[in-house]
PDB file of C-alpha atoms and ligand atoms in Angstrom:
ATOM      1  CA  MET H   1      15.577 -43.042 -37.636  1.00  0.00           C
ATOM      2  CA  LYS H   2      13.622 -43.012 -40.896  1.00  0.00           C
ATOM      3  CA  ASP H   3      14.991 -45.027 -43.802  1.00  0.00           C
ATOM      4  CA  LYS H   4      12.415 -44.491 -46.509  1.00  0.00           C
ATOM      5  CA  THR H   5      14.825 -43.142 -49.125  1.00  0.00           C
ATOM      6  CA  PHE H   6      17.401 -45.863 -48.585  1.00  0.00           C
ATOM      7  CA  LYS H   7      14.727 -48.576 -48.794  1.00  0.00           C
ATOM      8  CA  ARG H   8      13.541 -47.088 -52.056  1.00  0.00           C
ATOM      9  CA  LEU H   9      17.068 -47.419 -53.466  1.00  0.00           C
ATOM     10  CA  LEU H  10      17.538 -50.909 -52.065  1.00  0.00           C
ATOM     11  CA  LYS H  11      14.358 -52.067 -53.769  1.00  0.00           C
ATOM     12  CA  ASN H  12      15.967 -51.319 -57.133  1.00  0.00           C
ATOM     13  CA  LYS H  13      19.204 -53.150 -56.343  1.00  0.00           C
ATOM     14  CA  ASP H  14      18.551 -56.049 -58.710  1.00  0.00           C
ATOM     15  CA  ASN H  15      17.697 -53.653 -61.505  1.00  0.00           C
ATOM     16  CA  LYS H  16      20.907 -51.675 -60.783  1.00  0.00           C
ATOM     17  CA  ILE H  17      20.970 -48.211 -59.322  1.00  0.00           C
ATOM     18  CA  HIS H  18      21.699 -44.958 -61.075  1.00  0.00           C
ATOM     19  CA  LEU H  19      22.391 -41.731 -59.205  1.00  0.00           C
ATOM     20  CA  THR H  20      22.569 -38.346 -60.911  1.00  0.00           C
ATOM     21  CA  LEU H  21      24.984 -35.937 -59.247  1.00  0.00           C
ATOM     22  CA  ILE H  22      24.391 -32.192 -59.262  1.00  0.00           C
ATOM     23  CA  ASP H  23      27.251 -29.947 -58.189  1.00  0.00           C
ATOM     24  CA  PRO H  24      25.856 -26.749 -56.577  1.00  0.00           C
ATOM     25  CA  ASP H  25      28.976 -24.836 -57.577  1.00  0.00           C
ATOM     26  CA  LYS H  26      28.199 -25.327 -61.264  1.00  0.00           C
ATOM     27  CA  THR H  27      24.410 -25.247 -61.294  1.00  0.00           C
ATOM     28  CA  ASN H  28      21.529 -22.822 -60.919  1.00  0.00           C
ATOM     29  CA  PRO H  29      17.975 -23.824 -59.947  1.00  0.00           C
ATOM     30  CA  GLU H  30      16.730 -23.731 -63.533  1.00  0.00           C
ATOM     31  CA  ILE H  31      19.455 -26.070 -64.801  1.00  0.00           C
ATOM     32  CA  ALA H  32      19.071 -28.306 -61.739  1.00  0.00           C
ATOM     33  CA  LYS H  33      15.379 -28.686 -62.514  1.00  0.00           C
ATOM     34  CA  LYS H  34      16.084 -29.545 -66.157  1.00  0.00           C
ATOM     35  CA  ILE H  35      18.720 -32.125 -65.223  1.00  0.00           C
ATOM     36  CA  SER H  36      16.404 -33.710 -62.630  1.00  0.00           C
ATOM     37  CA  LEU H  37      13.394 -33.919 -64.944  1.00  0.00           C
ATOM     38  CA  ASN H  38      15.619 -35.462 -67.561  1.00  0.00           C
ATOM     39  CA  ALA H  39      17.073 -37.868 -64.969  1.00  0.00           C
ATOM     40  CA  TYR H  40      13.561 -38.921 -64.006  1.00  0.00           C
ATOM     41  CA  GLU H  41      12.599 -39.518 -67.630  1.00  0.00           C
ATOM     42  CA  ALA H  42      15.784 -41.487 -68.250  1.00  0.00           C
ATOM     43  CA  GLY H  43      15.119 -43.764 -65.257  1.00  0.00           C
ATOM     44  CA  SER H  44      17.673 -42.494 -62.720  1.00  0.00           C
ATOM     45  CA  ASP H  45      16.838 -43.490 -59.132  1.00  0.00           C
ATOM     46  CA  ALA H  46      17.746 -40.331 -57.220  1.00  0.00           C
ATOM     47  CA  ILE H  47      19.471 -36.977 -57.347  1.00  0.00           C
ATOM     48  CA  LEU H  48      22.644 -36.580 -55.324  1.00  0.00           C
ATOM     49  CA  ILE H  49      23.483 -33.003 -54.556  1.00  0.00           C
ATOM     50  CA  GLY H  50      26.728 -31.696 -53.150  1.00  0.00           C
ATOM     51  CA  GLY H  51      30.346 -30.902 -53.801  1.00  0.00           C
ATOM     52  CA  SER H  52      33.597 -29.780 -52.286  1.00  0.00           C
ATOM     53  CA  LEU H  53      33.537 -26.090 -53.224  1.00  0.00           C
ATOM     54  CA  GLY H  54      31.076 -23.212 -53.438  1.00  0.00           C
ATOM     55  CA  VAL H  55      28.255 -24.769 -51.397  1.00  0.00           C
ATOM     56  CA  TYR H  56      26.172 -22.422 -49.249  1.00  0.00           C
ATOM     57  CA  GLU H  57      22.839 -23.129 -47.625  1.00  0.00           C
ATOM     58  CA  PRO H  58      20.331 -20.756 -49.317  1.00  0.00           C
ATOM     59  CA  HIS H  59      21.539 -21.732 -52.797  1.00  0.00           C
ATOM     60  CA  LEU H  60      21.545 -25.421 -51.849  1.00  0.00           C
ATOM     61  CA  THR H  61      17.980 -25.176 -50.545  1.00  0.00           C
ATOM     62  CA  GLU H  62      16.838 -23.542 -53.803  1.00  0.00           C
ATOM     63  CA  LEU H  63      18.527 -26.251 -55.826  1.00  0.00           C
ATOM     64  CA  VAL H  64      17.016 -29.055 -53.753  1.00  0.00           C
ATOM     65  CA  LYS H  65      13.542 -27.570 -54.216  1.00  0.00           C
ATOM     66  CA  SER H  66      14.052 -27.376 -57.976  1.00  0.00           C
ATOM     67  CA  CYS H  67      15.277 -30.973 -58.116  1.00  0.00           C
ATOM     68  CA  LYS H  68      12.308 -32.201 -56.112  1.00  0.00           C
ATOM     69  CA  GLU H  69       9.939 -31.030 -58.817  1.00  0.00           C
ATOM     70  CA  SER H  70      11.065 -34.093 -60.766  1.00  0.00           C
ATOM     71  CA  GLY H  71       9.564 -36.420 -58.150  1.00  0.00           C
ATOM     72  CA  LEU H  72      12.917 -38.120 -57.626  1.00  0.00           C
ATOM     73  CA  PRO H  73      14.302 -38.386 -54.083  1.00  0.00           C
ATOM     74  CA  VAL H  74      16.997 -35.797 -53.390  1.00  0.00           C
ATOM     75  CA  ILE H  75      19.923 -37.004 -51.317  1.00  0.00           C
ATOM     76  CA  LEU H  76      22.574 -34.669 -49.933  1.00  0.00           C
ATOM     77  CA  PHE H  77      26.179 -35.568 -50.686  1.00  0.00           C
ATOM     78  CA  PRO H  78      27.945 -33.105 -48.377  1.00  0.00           C
ATOM     79  CA  GLY H  79      31.628 -32.216 -48.465  1.00  0.00           C
ATOM     80  CA  ASN H  80      31.261 -30.465 -45.105  1.00  0.00           C
ATOM     81  CA  ILE H  81      28.571 -29.142 -42.745  1.00  0.00           C
ATOM     82  CA  ASN H  82      27.681 -26.408 -45.233  1.00  0.00           C
ATOM     83  CA  GLY H  83      26.215 -29.154 -47.436  1.00  0.00           C
ATOM     84  CA  LEU H  84      23.116 -29.650 -45.258  1.00  0.00           C
ATOM     85  CA  THR H  85      19.559 -28.440 -45.756  1.00  0.00           C
ATOM     86  CA  SER H  86      16.299 -29.673 -44.257  1.00  0.00           C
ATOM     87  CA  SER H  87      14.595 -29.545 -47.647  1.00  0.00           C
ATOM     88  CA  ALA H  88      16.280 -32.770 -48.859  1.00  0.00           C
ATOM     89  CA  ASP H  89      14.926 -36.290 -48.381  1.00  0.00           C
ATOM     90  CA  ALA H  90      18.106 -37.786 -46.927  1.00  0.00           C
ATOM     91  CA  VAL H  91      21.817 -37.281 -46.448  1.00  0.00           C
ATOM     92  CA  LEU H  92      24.714 -39.619 -47.155  1.00  0.00           C
ATOM     93  CA  PHE H  93      26.206 -39.637 -43.676  1.00  0.00           C
ATOM     94  CA  MET H  94      29.750 -40.289 -44.753  1.00  0.00           C
ATOM     95  CA  LEU H  95      32.989 -41.348 -43.149  1.00  0.00           C
ATOM     96  CA  LEU H  96      35.887 -40.590 -45.493  1.00  0.00           C
ATOM     97  CA  LEU H  97      37.568 -43.791 -44.433  1.00  0.00           C
ATOM     98  CA  ASN H  98      40.960 -43.147 -46.021  1.00  0.00           C
ATOM     99  CA  SER H  99      41.353 -39.531 -44.965  1.00  0.00           C
ATOM    100  CA  ASP H 100      44.501 -38.697 -43.039  1.00  0.00           C
ATOM    101  CA  ASP H 101      42.621 -35.959 -41.218  1.00  0.00           C
ATOM    102  CA  PRO H 102      40.581 -37.017 -38.141  1.00  0.00           C
ATOM    103  CA  TYR H 103      38.217 -34.140 -38.926  1.00  0.00           C
ATOM    104  CA  TYR H 104      36.788 -36.247 -41.786  1.00  0.00           C
ATOM    105  CA  VAL H 105      36.726 -39.456 -39.723  1.00  0.00           C
ATOM    106  CA  GLY H 106      34.711 -38.390 -36.703  1.00  0.00           C
ATOM    107  CA  GLY H 107      35.097 -34.624 -36.314  1.00  0.00           C
ATOM    108  CA  VAL H 108      32.760 -33.364 -39.006  1.00  0.00           C
ATOM    109  CA  GLN H 109      30.243 -36.123 -38.260  1.00  0.00           C
ATOM    110  CA  ALA H 110      30.025 -34.903 -34.652  1.00  0.00           C
ATOM    111  CA  GLN H 111      29.559 -31.338 -35.920  1.00  0.00           C
ATOM    112  CA  ALA H 112      26.836 -32.451 -38.287  1.00  0.00           C
ATOM    113  CA  ALA H 113      24.894 -34.970 -36.192  1.00  0.00           C
ATOM    114  CA  PRO H 114      22.989 -32.539 -33.918  1.00  0.00           C
ATOM    115  CA  ILE H 115      22.145 -30.357 -36.926  1.00  0.00           C
ATOM    116  CA  ILE H 116      20.868 -33.357 -38.868  1.00  0.00           C
ATOM    117  CA  LEU H 117      18.783 -34.381 -35.865  1.00  0.00           C
ATOM    118  CA  ARG H 118      17.183 -30.927 -35.738  1.00  0.00           C
ATOM    119  CA  MET H 119      16.580 -30.977 -39.455  1.00  0.00           C
ATOM    120  CA  GLY H 120      14.919 -34.388 -39.201  1.00  0.00           C
ATOM    121  CA  LEU H 121      16.871 -35.683 -42.178  1.00  0.00           C
ATOM    122  CA  GLU H 122      17.134 -39.374 -42.941  1.00  0.00           C
ATOM    123  CA  THR H 123      20.763 -40.492 -42.656  1.00  0.00           C
ATOM    124  CA  ILE H 124      22.265 -43.143 -44.908  1.00  0.00           C
ATOM    125  CA  PRO H 125      25.492 -44.401 -43.289  1.00  0.00           C
ATOM    126  CA  THR H 126      28.116 -44.385 -46.042  1.00  0.00           C
ATOM    127  CA  ALA H 127      31.744 -45.496 -46.169  1.00  0.00           C
ATOM    128  CA  TYR H 128      33.376 -43.134 -48.639  1.00  0.00           C
ATOM    129  CA  ILE H 129      36.610 -44.483 -50.074  1.00  0.00           C
ATOM    130  CA  ILE H 130      38.784 -42.436 -52.395  1.00  0.00           C
ATOM    131  CA  ILE H 131      40.653 -44.260 -55.135  1.00  0.00           C
ATOM    132  CA  GLY H 132      43.084 -43.115 -57.821  1.00  0.00           C
ATOM    133  CA  HIS H 133      42.781 -39.518 -58.991  1.00  0.00           C
ATOM    134  CA  GLY H 134      40.554 -38.492 -56.101  1.00  0.00           C
ATOM    135  CA  GLY H 135      39.531 -35.130 -57.559  1.00  0.00           C
ATOM    136  CA  ALA H 136      38.538 -32.243 -55.325  1.00  0.00           C
ATOM    137  CA  ALA H 137      36.964 -34.613 -52.781  1.00  0.00           C
ATOM    138  CA  GLY H 138      40.300 -36.352 -52.310  1.00  0.00           C
ATOM    139  CA  TYR H 139      42.274 -33.131 -52.064  1.00  0.00           C
ATOM    140  CA  ILE H 140      39.906 -31.256 -49.760  1.00  0.00           C
ATOM    141  CA  GLY H 141      39.225 -34.379 -47.691  1.00  0.00           C
ATOM    142  CA  LYS H 142      42.967 -34.957 -47.229  1.00  0.00           C
ATOM    143  CA  ALA H 143      42.576 -38.512 -48.445  1.00  0.00           C
ATOM    144  CA  ARG H 144      45.485 -40.818 -49.129  1.00  0.00           C
ATOM    145  CA  PRO H 145      43.965 -42.175 -52.336  1.00  0.00           C
ATOM    146  CA  ILE H 146      44.249 -45.914 -52.863  1.00  0.00           C
ATOM    147  CA  PRO H 147      46.135 -46.602 -56.128  1.00  0.00           C
ATOM    148  CA  TYR H 148      43.707 -47.440 -58.943  1.00  0.00           C
ATOM    149  CA  GLU H 149      44.978 -50.989 -59.349  1.00  0.00           C
ATOM    150  CA  ARG H 150      45.157 -51.893 -55.650  1.00  0.00           C
ATOM    151  CA  GLY H 151      41.853 -53.681 -55.366  1.00  0.00           C
ATOM    152  CA  ASP H 152      43.186 -55.543 -52.351  1.00  0.00           C
ATOM    153  CA  ILE H 153      43.511 -52.306 -50.372  1.00  0.00           C
ATOM    154  CA  ALA H 154      40.142 -51.051 -51.629  1.00  0.00           C
ATOM    155  CA  ALA H 155      38.622 -54.371 -50.517  1.00  0.00           C
ATOM    156  CA  ALA H 156      40.140 -54.025 -47.040  1.00  0.00           C
ATOM    157  CA  TYR H 157      38.686 -50.529 -46.621  1.00  0.00           C
ATOM    158  CA  SER H 158      35.329 -51.664 -47.994  1.00  0.00           C
ATOM    159  CA  LEU H 159      35.174 -54.563 -45.556  1.00  0.00           C
ATOM    160  CA  ALA H 160      35.988 -52.160 -42.746  1.00  0.00           C
ATOM    161  CA  GLY H 161      33.169 -49.870 -43.894  1.00  0.00           C
ATOM    162  CA  ALA H 162      30.705 -52.751 -44.050  1.00  0.00           C
ATOM    163  CA  MET H 163      31.774 -54.015 -40.637  1.00  0.00           C
ATOM    164  CA  LEU H 164      31.235 -50.528 -39.232  1.00  0.00           C
ATOM    165  CA  GLY H 165      27.657 -50.749 -40.455  1.00  0.00           C
ATOM    166  CA  ALA H 166      27.719 -48.631 -43.620  1.00  0.00           C
ATOM    167  CA  LYS H 167      24.647 -49.176 -45.787  1.00  0.00           C
ATOM    168  CA  ILE H 168      26.499 -47.803 -48.785  1.00  0.00           C
ATOM    169  CA  ILE H 169      30.108 -48.454 -49.760  1.00  0.00           C
ATOM    170  CA  TYR H 170      30.969 -45.624 -52.156  1.00  0.00           C
ATOM    171  CA  LEU H 171      34.127 -46.087 -54.216  1.00  0.00           C
ATOM    172  CA  GLU H 172      35.084 -42.647 -55.521  1.00  0.00           C
ATOM    173  CA  ALA H 173      37.648 -41.765 -58.197  1.00  0.00           C
ATOM    174  CA  GLY H 174      36.725 -38.087 -57.869  1.00  0.00           C
ATOM    175  CA  SER H 175      34.374 -35.977 -59.922  1.00  0.00           C
ATOM    176  CA  GLY H 176      35.877 -35.400 -63.353  1.00  0.00           C
ATOM    177  CA  ALA H 177      38.568 -38.051 -62.803  1.00  0.00           C
ATOM    178  CA  PRO H 178      40.429 -38.873 -66.033  1.00  0.00           C
ATOM    179  CA  TYR H 179      39.816 -42.606 -65.504  1.00  0.00           C
ATOM    180  CA  PRO H 180      37.101 -44.481 -63.657  1.00  0.00           C
ATOM    181  CA  ILE H 181      37.911 -47.146 -61.067  1.00  0.00           C
ATOM    182  CA  PRO H 182      39.131 -50.247 -62.965  1.00  0.00           C
ATOM    183  CA  PRO H 183      36.741 -53.232 -63.096  1.00  0.00           C
ATOM    184  CA  GLN H 184      39.398 -55.477 -61.515  1.00  0.00           C
ATOM    185  CA  THR H 185      39.454 -53.255 -58.446  1.00  0.00           C
ATOM    186  CA  ILE H 186      35.651 -53.278 -58.208  1.00  0.00           C
ATOM    187  CA  SER H 187      35.591 -57.093 -58.549  1.00  0.00           C
ATOM    188  CA  LEU H 188      37.976 -57.551 -55.637  1.00  0.00           C
ATOM    189  CA  VAL H 189      35.790 -55.315 -53.482  1.00  0.00           C
ATOM    190  CA  ARG H 190      32.683 -57.242 -54.565  1.00  0.00           C
ATOM    191  CA  ARG H 191      34.283 -60.562 -53.723  1.00  0.00           C
ATOM    192  CA  ALA H 192      35.274 -59.363 -50.258  1.00  0.00           C
ATOM    193  CA  LEU H 193      31.786 -57.977 -49.552  1.00  0.00           C
ATOM    194  CA  ASP H 194      30.160 -61.209 -50.737  1.00  0.00           C
ATOM    195  CA  GLN H 195      32.251 -63.118 -48.226  1.00  0.00           C
ATOM    196  CA  ILE H 196      30.503 -61.327 -45.395  1.00  0.00           C
ATOM    197  CA  GLU H 197      27.136 -61.429 -47.195  1.00  0.00           C
ATOM    198  CA  TYR H 198      27.017 -57.652 -47.280  1.00  0.00           C
ATOM    199  CA  ASP H 199      23.436 -56.606 -47.916  1.00  0.00           C
ATOM    200  CA  GLY H 200      24.002 -52.877 -48.504  1.00  0.00           C
ATOM    201  CA  LEU H 201      24.891 -51.173 -51.765  1.00  0.00           C
ATOM    202  CA  LEU H 202      28.236 -50.960 -53.546  1.00  0.00           C
ATOM    203  CA  ILE H 203      28.196 -47.679 -55.455  1.00  0.00           C
ATOM    204  CA  VAL H 204      30.959 -46.519 -57.799  1.00  0.00           C
ATOM    205  CA  GLY H 205      31.573 -43.038 -59.198  1.00  0.00           C
ATOM    206  CA  GLY H 206      34.072 -40.674 -60.711  1.00  0.00           C
ATOM    207  CA  GLY H 207      35.091 -40.519 -64.373  1.00  0.00           C
ATOM    208  CA  ILE H 208      32.346 -42.827 -65.665  1.00  0.00           C
ATOM    209  CA  ASN H 209      31.742 -41.021 -68.939  1.00  0.00           C
ATOM    210  CA  SER H 210      30.694 -43.714 -71.383  1.00  0.00           C
ATOM    211  CA  PRO H 211      28.016 -46.423 -71.454  1.00  0.00           C
ATOM    212  CA  GLU H 212      30.856 -48.961 -71.811  1.00  0.00           C
ATOM    213  CA  SER H 213      32.572 -47.889 -68.586  1.00  0.00           C
ATOM    214  CA  ALA H 214      29.193 -47.799 -66.821  1.00  0.00           C
ATOM    215  CA  LYS H 215      28.472 -51.349 -67.929  1.00  0.00           C
ATOM    216  CA  GLU H 216      31.960 -52.534 -66.954  1.00  0.00           C
ATOM    217  CA  ALA H 217      31.513 -51.200 -63.420  1.00  0.00           C
ATOM    218  CA  ILE H 218      28.228 -53.067 -63.059  1.00  0.00           C
ATOM    219  CA  LYS H 219      29.578 -56.275 -64.576  1.00  0.00           C
ATOM    220  CA  ALA H 220      32.482 -56.103 -62.110  1.00  0.00           C
ATOM    221  CA  GLY H 221      30.004 -56.129 -59.232  1.00  0.00           C
ATOM    222  CA  ALA H 222      28.857 -52.574 -58.515  1.00  0.00           C
ATOM    223  CA  ASP H 223      25.203 -52.298 -57.507  1.00  0.00           C
ATOM    224  CA  GLY H 224      25.040 -48.833 -58.980  1.00  0.00           C
ATOM    225  CA  ILE H 225      26.913 -45.902 -60.444  1.00  0.00           C
ATOM    226  CA  VAL H 226      27.014 -42.126 -60.110  1.00  0.00           C
ATOM    227  CA  ASN H 227      27.206 -39.734 -63.072  1.00  0.00           C
ATOM    228  CA  GLY H 228      27.966 -36.065 -62.588  1.00  0.00           C
ATOM    229  CA  THR H 229      30.310 -34.422 -65.094  1.00  0.00           C
ATOM    230  CA  ILE H 230      28.849 -36.120 -68.175  1.00  0.00           C
ATOM    231  CA  VAL H 231      25.335 -35.028 -67.179  1.00  0.00           C
ATOM    232  CA  GLU H 232      26.435 -31.393 -67.010  1.00  0.00           C
ATOM    233  CA  LYS H 233      28.061 -31.648 -70.445  1.00  0.00           C
ATOM    234  CA  ASP H 234      25.406 -33.728 -72.168  1.00  0.00           C
ATOM    235  CA  PRO H 235      22.166 -34.328 -70.252  1.00  0.00           C
ATOM    236  CA  LEU H 236      20.891 -36.764 -72.868  1.00  0.00           C
ATOM    237  CA  SER H 237      23.840 -39.084 -72.239  1.00  0.00           C
ATOM    238  CA  LEU H 238      21.927 -40.297 -69.184  1.00  0.00           C
ATOM    239  CA  TYR H 239      19.605 -42.358 -71.373  1.00  0.00           C
ATOM    240  CA  HIS H 240      22.580 -44.305 -72.750  1.00  0.00           C
ATOM    241  CA  MET H 241      24.223 -44.689 -69.340  1.00  0.00           C
ATOM    242  CA  ILE H 242      21.093 -46.058 -67.731  1.00  0.00           C
ATOM    243  CA  ARG H 243      20.274 -48.343 -70.625  1.00  0.00           C
ATOM    244  CA  ALA H 244      23.829 -49.687 -70.439  1.00  0.00           C
ATOM    245  CA  ILE H 245      23.668 -50.551 -66.742  1.00  0.00           C
ATOM    246  CA  ARG H 246      20.258 -52.149 -67.107  1.00  0.00           C
ATOM    247  CA  ASN H 247      21.509 -54.333 -69.926  1.00  0.00           C
ATOM    248  CA  SER H 248      18.864 -53.418 -72.404  1.00  0.00           C
ATOM    249  CA  TYR H 249      21.077 -52.852 -75.441  1.00  0.00           C
TER     250      TYR H 249
HETATM  251  C1  1GP S   1      31.694 -37.605 -57.934  1.00  0.00           C
HETATM  252  O1  1GP S   1      31.357 -39.897 -58.208  1.00  0.00           O
HETATM  253  C2  1GP S   1      30.867 -38.655 -58.551  1.00  0.00           C
HETATM  254  O2  1GP S   1      31.501 -37.575 -56.585  1.00  0.00           O
HETATM  255  C3  1GP S   1      30.672 -38.441 -60.030  1.00  0.00           C
HETATM  256  O3  1GP S   1      31.852 -38.228 -60.759  1.00  0.00           O
HETATM  257  O4  1GP S   1      31.477 -36.151 -62.051  1.00  0.00           O
HETATM  258  O5  1GP S   1      33.177 -37.823 -62.801  1.00  0.00           O
HETATM  259  O6  1GP S   1      30.743 -38.328 -62.999  1.00  0.00           O
HETATM  260  P1  1GP S   1      31.802 -37.607 -62.233  1.00  0.00           P
END
């Protein structure tokens, strides 16, 4: 299957990756376009679009089209099969590895796969691991969130994801989480992935609301971060976030 969008991200790995998350439940096409243009200007690498609540196809398609006007790749970040549209460039094809519900670890993927095939979407195999607060993704996905400070457990799940062939390991504290994933936890995951010479991307998100916490995540070994909530509140904050992860201040 095609892997153009993933390759484009991978190319920027050394420069560190920034993903801008748009939640369809909180956004209209006009705002989505503004956020995406701003994300492009600020140097973000792609738009992620998706969420756990309030996602329905016609609205999602409109939003994706608006985001694409920025020229950035638009990657679906679906909470369920309602998070799919053929107008995107790719989809994070996720296994919620620490869900207690088999629906999220095989069931929904089987529901989605034939639809994705028909849509011709690029799939990016992603191990999605919920840590700490977990937010709506953790609650809806019936995750058993890994305690924030248990980097050893997060590392075990990350290794499992990598060994299953995930191109992205996504450590998620949940959108709007009160605290991001601690750097110590990220470092333990990084160390474990380095041991198997993992050549995919370690992405961290949830509660990263300051340039300092963005930088800490990268210093601890993340290849990239995701910002959602802060972008909705203050679109210009993206400039500071991206500068922080690329070490230019
Ligand atoms: C959520 O990791 C993302 O899936 C982003 O979280 O909204 O807290 O930035 P925030």
